[in-house]
Coordinates of C-alpha atoms in Angstrom, one line a residue:
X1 CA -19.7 -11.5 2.8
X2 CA -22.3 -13.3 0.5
X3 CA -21.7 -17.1 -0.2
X4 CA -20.7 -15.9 -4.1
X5 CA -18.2 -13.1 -2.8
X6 CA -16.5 -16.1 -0.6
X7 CA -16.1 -18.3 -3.7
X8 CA -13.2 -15.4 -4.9
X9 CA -9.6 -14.1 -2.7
X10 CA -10.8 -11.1 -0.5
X11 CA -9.7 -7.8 -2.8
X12 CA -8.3 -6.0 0.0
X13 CA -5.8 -9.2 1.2
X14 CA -2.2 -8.8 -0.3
X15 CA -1.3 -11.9 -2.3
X16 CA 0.9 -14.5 0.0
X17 CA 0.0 -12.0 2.9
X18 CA -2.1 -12.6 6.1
X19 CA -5.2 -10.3 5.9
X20 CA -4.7 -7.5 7.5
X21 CA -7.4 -7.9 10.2
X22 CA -5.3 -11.1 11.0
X23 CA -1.9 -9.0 11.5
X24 CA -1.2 -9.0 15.1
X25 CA 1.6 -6.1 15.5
X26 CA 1.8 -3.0 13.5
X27 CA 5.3 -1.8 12.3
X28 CA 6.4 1.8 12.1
X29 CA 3.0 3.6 12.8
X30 CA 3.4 4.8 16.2
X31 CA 3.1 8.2 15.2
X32 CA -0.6 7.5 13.7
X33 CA -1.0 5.6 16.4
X34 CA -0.6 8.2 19.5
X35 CA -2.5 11.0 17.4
X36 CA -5.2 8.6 17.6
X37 CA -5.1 7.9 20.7
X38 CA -4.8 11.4 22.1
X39 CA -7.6 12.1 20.4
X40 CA -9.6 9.4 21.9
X41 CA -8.4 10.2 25.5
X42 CA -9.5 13.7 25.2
X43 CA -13.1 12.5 24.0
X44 CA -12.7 14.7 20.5
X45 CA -12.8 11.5 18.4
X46 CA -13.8 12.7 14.9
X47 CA -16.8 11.0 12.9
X48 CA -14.6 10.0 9.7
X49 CA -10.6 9.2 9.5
X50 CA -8.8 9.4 5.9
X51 CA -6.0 7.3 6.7
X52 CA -4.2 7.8 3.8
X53 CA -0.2 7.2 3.0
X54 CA 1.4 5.2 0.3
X55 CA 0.6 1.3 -0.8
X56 CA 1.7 -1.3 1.8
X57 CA 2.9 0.6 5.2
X58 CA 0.4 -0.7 7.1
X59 CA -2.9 1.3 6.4
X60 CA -5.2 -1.4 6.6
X61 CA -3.7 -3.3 9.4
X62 CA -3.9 0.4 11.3
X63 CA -7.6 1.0 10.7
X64 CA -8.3 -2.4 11.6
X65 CA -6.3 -2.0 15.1
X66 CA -8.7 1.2 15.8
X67 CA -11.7 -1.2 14.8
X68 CA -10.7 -3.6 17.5
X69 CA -9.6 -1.1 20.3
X70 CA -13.1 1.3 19.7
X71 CA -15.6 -1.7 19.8
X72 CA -13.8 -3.5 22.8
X73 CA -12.7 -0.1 24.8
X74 CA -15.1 1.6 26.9
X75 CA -15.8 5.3 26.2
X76 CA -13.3 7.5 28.3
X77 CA -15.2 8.9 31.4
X78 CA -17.8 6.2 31.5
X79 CA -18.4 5.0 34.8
X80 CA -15.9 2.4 36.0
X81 CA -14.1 3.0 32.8
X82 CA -10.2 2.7 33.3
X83 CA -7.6 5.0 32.7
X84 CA -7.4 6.3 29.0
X85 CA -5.0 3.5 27.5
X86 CA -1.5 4.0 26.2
X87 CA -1.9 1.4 23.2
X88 CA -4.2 0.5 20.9
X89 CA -3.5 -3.2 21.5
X90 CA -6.6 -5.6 22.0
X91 CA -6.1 -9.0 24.2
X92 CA -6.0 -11.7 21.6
X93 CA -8.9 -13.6 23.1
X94 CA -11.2 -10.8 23.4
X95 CA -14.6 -11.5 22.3
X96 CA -14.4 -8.4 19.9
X97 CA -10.9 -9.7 18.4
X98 CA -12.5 -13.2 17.9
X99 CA -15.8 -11.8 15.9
X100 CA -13.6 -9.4 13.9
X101 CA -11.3 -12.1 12.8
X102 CA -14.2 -14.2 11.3
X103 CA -15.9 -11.7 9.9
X104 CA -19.1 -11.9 12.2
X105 CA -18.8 -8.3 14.6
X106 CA -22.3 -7.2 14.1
X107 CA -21.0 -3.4 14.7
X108 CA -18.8 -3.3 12.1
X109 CA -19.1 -3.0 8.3
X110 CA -16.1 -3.3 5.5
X111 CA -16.7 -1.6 3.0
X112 CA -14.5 -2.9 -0.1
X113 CA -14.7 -4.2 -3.1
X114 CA -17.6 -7.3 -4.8
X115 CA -18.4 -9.1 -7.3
X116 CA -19.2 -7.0 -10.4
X117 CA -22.9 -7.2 -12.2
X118 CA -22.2 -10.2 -13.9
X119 CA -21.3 -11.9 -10.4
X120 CA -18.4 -13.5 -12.6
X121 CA -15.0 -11.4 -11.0
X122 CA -14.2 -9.3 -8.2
X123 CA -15.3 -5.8 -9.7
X124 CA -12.4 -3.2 -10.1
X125 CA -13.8 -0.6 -8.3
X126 CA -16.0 -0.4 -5.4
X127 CA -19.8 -0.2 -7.0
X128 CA -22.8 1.7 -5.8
X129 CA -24.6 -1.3 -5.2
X130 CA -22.0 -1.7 -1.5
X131 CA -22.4 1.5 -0.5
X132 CA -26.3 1.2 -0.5
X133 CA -25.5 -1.9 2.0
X134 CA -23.5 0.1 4.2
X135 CA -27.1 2.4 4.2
X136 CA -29.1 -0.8 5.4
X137 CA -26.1 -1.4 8.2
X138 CA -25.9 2.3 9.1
X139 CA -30.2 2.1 10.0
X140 CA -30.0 -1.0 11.5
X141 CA -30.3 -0.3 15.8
X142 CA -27.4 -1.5 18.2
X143 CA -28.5 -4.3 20.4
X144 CA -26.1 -3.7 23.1
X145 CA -25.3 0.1 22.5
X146 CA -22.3 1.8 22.5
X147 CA -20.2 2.0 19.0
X148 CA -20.3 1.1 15.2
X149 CA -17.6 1.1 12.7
X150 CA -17.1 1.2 9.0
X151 CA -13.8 0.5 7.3
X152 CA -13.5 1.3 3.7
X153 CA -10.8 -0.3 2.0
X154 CA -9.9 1.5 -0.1
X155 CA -11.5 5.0 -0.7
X156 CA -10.1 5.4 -3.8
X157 CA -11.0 2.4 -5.5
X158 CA -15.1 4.2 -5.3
X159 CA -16.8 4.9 -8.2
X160 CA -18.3 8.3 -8.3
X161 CA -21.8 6.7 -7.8
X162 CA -20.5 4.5 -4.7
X163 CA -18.4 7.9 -3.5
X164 CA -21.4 10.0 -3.9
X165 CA -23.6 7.8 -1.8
X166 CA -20.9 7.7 1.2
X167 CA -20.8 11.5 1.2
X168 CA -24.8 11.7 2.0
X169 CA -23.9 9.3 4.9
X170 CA -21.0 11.3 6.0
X171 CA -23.1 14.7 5.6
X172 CA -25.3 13.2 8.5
X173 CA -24.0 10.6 10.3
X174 CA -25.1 8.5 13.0
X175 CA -24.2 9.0 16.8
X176 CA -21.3 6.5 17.7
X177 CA -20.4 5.8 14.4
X178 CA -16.8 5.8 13.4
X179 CA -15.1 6.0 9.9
X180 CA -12.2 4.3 8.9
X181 CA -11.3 5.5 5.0
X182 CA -8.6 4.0 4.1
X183 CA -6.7 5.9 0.9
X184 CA -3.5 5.2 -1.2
X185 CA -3.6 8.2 -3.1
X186 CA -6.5 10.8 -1.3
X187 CA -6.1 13.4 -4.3
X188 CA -8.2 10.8 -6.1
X189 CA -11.1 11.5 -3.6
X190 CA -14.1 13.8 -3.7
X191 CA -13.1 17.0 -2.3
X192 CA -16.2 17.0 -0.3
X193 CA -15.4 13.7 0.8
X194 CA -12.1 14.4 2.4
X195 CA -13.1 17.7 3.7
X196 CA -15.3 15.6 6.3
X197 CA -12.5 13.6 7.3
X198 CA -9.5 14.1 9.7
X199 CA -6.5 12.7 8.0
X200 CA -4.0 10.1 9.7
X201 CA -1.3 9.6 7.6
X202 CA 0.7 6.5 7.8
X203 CA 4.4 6.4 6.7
X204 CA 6.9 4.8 4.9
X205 CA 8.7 1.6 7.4
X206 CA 12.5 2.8 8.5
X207 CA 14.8 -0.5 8.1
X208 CA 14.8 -1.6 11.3
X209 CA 10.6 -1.6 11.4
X210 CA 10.3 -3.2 8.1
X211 CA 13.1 -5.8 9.1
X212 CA 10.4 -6.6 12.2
X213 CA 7.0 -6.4 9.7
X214 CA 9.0 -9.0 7.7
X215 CA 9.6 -11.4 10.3
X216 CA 5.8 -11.1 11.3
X217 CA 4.9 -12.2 7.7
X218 CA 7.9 -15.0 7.9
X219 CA 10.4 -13.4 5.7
X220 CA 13.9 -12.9 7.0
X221 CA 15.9 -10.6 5.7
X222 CA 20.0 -9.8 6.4
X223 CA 19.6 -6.3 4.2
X224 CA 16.8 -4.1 5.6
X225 CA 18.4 -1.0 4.8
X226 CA 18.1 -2.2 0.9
X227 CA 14.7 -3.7 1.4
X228 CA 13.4 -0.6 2.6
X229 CA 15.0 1.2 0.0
X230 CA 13.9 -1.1 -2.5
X231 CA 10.3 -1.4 -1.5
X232 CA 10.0 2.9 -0.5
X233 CA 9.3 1.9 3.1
X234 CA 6.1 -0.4 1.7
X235 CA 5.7 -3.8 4.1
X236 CA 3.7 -5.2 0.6
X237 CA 6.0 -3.8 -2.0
X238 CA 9.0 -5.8 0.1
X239 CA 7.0 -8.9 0.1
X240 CA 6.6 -8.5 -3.3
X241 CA 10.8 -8.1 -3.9
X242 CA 11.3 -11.2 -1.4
X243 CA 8.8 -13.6 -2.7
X244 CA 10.7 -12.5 -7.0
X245 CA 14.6 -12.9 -5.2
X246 CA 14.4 -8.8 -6.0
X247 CA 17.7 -8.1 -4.0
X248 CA 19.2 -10.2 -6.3
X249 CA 17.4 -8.9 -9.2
X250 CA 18.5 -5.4 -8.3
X251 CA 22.2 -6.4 -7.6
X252 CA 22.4 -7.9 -11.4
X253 CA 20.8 -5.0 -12.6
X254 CA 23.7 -2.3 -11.0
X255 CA 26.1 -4.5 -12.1
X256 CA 25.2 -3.7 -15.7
X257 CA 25.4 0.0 -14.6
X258 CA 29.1 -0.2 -13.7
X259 CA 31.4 0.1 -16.3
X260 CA 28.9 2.5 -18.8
X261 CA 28.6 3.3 -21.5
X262 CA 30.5 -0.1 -21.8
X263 CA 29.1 -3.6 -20.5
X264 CA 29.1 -7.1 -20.4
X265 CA 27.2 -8.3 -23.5
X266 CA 26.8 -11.8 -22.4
X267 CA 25.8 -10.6 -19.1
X268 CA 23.2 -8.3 -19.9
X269 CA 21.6 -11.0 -22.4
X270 CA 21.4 -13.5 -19.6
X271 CA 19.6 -10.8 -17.0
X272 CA 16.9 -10.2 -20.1
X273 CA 16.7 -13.7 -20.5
X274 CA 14.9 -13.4 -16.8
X275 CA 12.0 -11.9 -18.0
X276 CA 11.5 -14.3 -21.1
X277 CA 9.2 -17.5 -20.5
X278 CA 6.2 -19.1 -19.7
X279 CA 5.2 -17.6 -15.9
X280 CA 7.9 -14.5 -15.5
X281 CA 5.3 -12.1 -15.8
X282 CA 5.9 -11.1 -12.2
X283 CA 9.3 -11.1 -12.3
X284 CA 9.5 -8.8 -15.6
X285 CA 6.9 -6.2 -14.1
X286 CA 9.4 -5.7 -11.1
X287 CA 12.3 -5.7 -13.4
X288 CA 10.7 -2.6 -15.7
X289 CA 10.1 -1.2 -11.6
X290 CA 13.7 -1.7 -11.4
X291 CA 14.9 0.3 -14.1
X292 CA 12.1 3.0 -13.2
X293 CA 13.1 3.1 -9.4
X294 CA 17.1 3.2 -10.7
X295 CA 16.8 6.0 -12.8
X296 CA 14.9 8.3 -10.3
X297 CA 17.5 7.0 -7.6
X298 CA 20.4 7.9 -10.3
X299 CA 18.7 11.3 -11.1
X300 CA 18.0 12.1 -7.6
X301 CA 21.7 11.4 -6.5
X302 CA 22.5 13.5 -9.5
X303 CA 20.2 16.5 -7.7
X304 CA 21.3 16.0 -4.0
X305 CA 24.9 14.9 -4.6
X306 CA 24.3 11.5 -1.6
X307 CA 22.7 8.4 -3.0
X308 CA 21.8 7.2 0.6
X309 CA 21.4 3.9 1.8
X310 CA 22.6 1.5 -1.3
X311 CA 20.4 -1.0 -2.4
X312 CA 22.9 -2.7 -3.9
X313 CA 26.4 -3.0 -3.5
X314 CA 28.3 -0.5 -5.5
X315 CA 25.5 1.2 -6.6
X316 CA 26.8 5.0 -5.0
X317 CA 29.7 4.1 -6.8
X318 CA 27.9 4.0 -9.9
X319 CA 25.6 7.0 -8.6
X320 CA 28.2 9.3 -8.3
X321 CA 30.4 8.1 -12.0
X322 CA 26.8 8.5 -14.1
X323 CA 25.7 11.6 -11.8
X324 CA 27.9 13.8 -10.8
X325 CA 25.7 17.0 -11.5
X326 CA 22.6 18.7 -12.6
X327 CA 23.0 18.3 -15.9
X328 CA 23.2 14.4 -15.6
X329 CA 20.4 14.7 -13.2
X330 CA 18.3 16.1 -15.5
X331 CA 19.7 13.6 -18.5
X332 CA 18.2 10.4 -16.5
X333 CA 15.0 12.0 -15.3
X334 CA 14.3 12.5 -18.9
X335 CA 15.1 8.8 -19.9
X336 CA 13.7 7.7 -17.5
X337 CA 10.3 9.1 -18.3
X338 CA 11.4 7.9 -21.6
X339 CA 11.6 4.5 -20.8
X340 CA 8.6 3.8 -18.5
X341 CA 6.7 5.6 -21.4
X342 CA 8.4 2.8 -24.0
X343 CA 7.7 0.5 -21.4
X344 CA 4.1 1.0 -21.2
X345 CA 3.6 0.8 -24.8
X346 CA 5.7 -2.3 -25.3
X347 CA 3.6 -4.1 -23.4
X348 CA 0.6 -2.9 -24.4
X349 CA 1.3 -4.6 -27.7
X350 CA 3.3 -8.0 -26.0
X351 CA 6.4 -7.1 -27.3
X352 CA 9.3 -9.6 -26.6
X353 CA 10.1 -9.3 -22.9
X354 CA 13.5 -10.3 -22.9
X355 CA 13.6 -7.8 -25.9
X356 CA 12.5 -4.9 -23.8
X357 CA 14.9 -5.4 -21.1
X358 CA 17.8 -5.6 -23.4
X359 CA 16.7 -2.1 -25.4
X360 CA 16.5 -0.6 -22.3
X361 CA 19.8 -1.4 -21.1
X362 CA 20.9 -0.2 -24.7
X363 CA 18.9 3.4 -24.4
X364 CA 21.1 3.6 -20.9
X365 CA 24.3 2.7 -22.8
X366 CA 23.7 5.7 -24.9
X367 CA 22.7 8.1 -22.7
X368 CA 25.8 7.1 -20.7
X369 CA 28.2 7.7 -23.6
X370 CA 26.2 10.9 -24.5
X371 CA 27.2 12.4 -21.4

């Protein structure tokens, strides 16, 4: 990292969120995890790993774990080498563990990414211009031997110049050099790029693992079975709902939802008076997620007849009076494409948030009483 990148926040550290390089346990992975290391054991290590999976289960803080445990292991069959390990777990004072942590392992380049051209802003893609540093790392010689590795967080944030460039080093890559491609959506990738990779996927956290990754980031939580509904199993998208009172948030929201196509007028003005103010921009983009995540929850309750875990109390109550078929399945999946495209425009042209909220509870009023 330059002295003008270090002047911004890292791009690849999730707001109120220990990097991920700094996250000592990972939560819900161990699946990933053992592929990996059976891999390893049987000395068929691929050159390049997609690690791909949704936003915020713990990508990152995976592919930094294999950076750590492939720079500080020795290779399997070496002499004196001991058995192949069980974990991928790295004693906190290892040399490795400590260089990592400060950005200073000379054998391993991130890949992420910089300042744009003007050097004014983080850029909002990775540019060509860090790829053709990874180029200068990749021809540099190891002093002591052994491996190299190159995280790239994230894969799909490359340009096509920048993806292009990384596709000539993975046509021909070094000896000993491991890829860590990190991607949130891999369909956004080059095909020839993830043709050359070996895909790890990474999974949405079950309650009781995101109840644990929570704790590790110093959030406790007495609902992980909402949280992890909530948040789709995503460690960030649950900091996110913590950090907002989202539970809450939610909660209100349902509570509008029981008695339609009637509700509490006074009630629903004070829940979109939430999103109006000075510095509620945050809370009002989760509260549009809201109404997004419970129409598809509504819709898909509709399809399958079982809401599942409740994110709020009442809410299969409410699931099962709004949906009770195919036909009202099909009703909210409409509105709610409806309504995230209103949404988008809305803001698009700063309409009145504590407007928006309100028509929306209005379009699901009607749709209610048109059933």
């Amino acid at each position: 990292m330059s002295a003008a990148d270090a002047e911004f926040p890292e791009p690849d550290r999730a707001p109120g969120a220990a990097h991920p390089r700094e996250t000592e346990r990972l939560f819900g992975q161990d699946r990933a995890e053992a592929e990996f290391l059976a891999a390893f054991a049987a000395q068929r290590l691929h050159h390049a790993w997609l690690i791909a999976g949704p936003r915020g289960v713990g990508k990152a803080t995976l592919a930094w774990r294999i950076a750590r445990f492939l720079l500080a292991t020795p290779e399997p069959g070496e002499m004196f080498a001991p058995p192949p390990p069980d974990s991928l777990d790295v004693a906190p004072d290892h040399p490795v563990v400590r260089r990592i942590h400060a950005l200073s392992e000379p054998r391993l380049f991130l890949l992420r990414r910089g300042l744009n051209d003007k050097e004014t802003a983080i850029a909002s893609e990775i540019l060509v211009k860090e790829a053709r540093k990874l180029k200068g790392f990749l021809q540099l010689s190891v002093v002591d031997g052994g491996r190299r590795v190159i995280i790239v967080d994230a894969a799909d944030e490359l340009n096509n110049s920048a993806a292009n460039a990384l596709l000539k080093m993975l046509e021909e890559p070094p000896a000993n050099v491991t890829f860590l491609m990190i991607a949130h959506q891999p369909a956004r990738l080059l095909p020839t790029i993830r043709s050359r990779c070996r895909e790890l996927r990474a999974l949405p956290l079950e309650p009781a693992d995101m109840a644990k990754a929570l704790a590790q980031a110093g959030v406790e939580t007495n609902a992980p079975e909402a949280m992890a509904a909530l948040s789709g199993g995503s460690v960030g998208a649950a900091l996110r709902i913590a950090e907002l009172d989202g539970l809450n948030l939610y909660a209100r929201l349902v509570a509008l939802m029981a008695d339609q196509p009637r509700f509490d007028r006074t009630a629903a003005l004070a829940f979109s008076d939430l999103a109006a103010g000075k510095g509620q921009d945050a809370r009002f983009d989760l509260m549009l997620d809201f109404f997004d995540l419970f129409l598809t929850r509504l819709a898909r309750a509709g399809v399958t007849g079982d809401l599942g875990i409740e994110a709020a109390p009442g809410e299969a109550a409410v699931c099962k009076r709004l949906a009770a078929g195919l036909a009202d399945a099909r009703r909210w999946a409409q509105l709610q494409q409806e309504l995230g495209a209103r949404a988008r425009r809305a803001r698009a042209v700063n309409l009145d948030p504590a407007a928006l909220v309100m028509d929306m509870v209005l379009h699901i009023s009607a749709a209610a009483a048109a059933a």
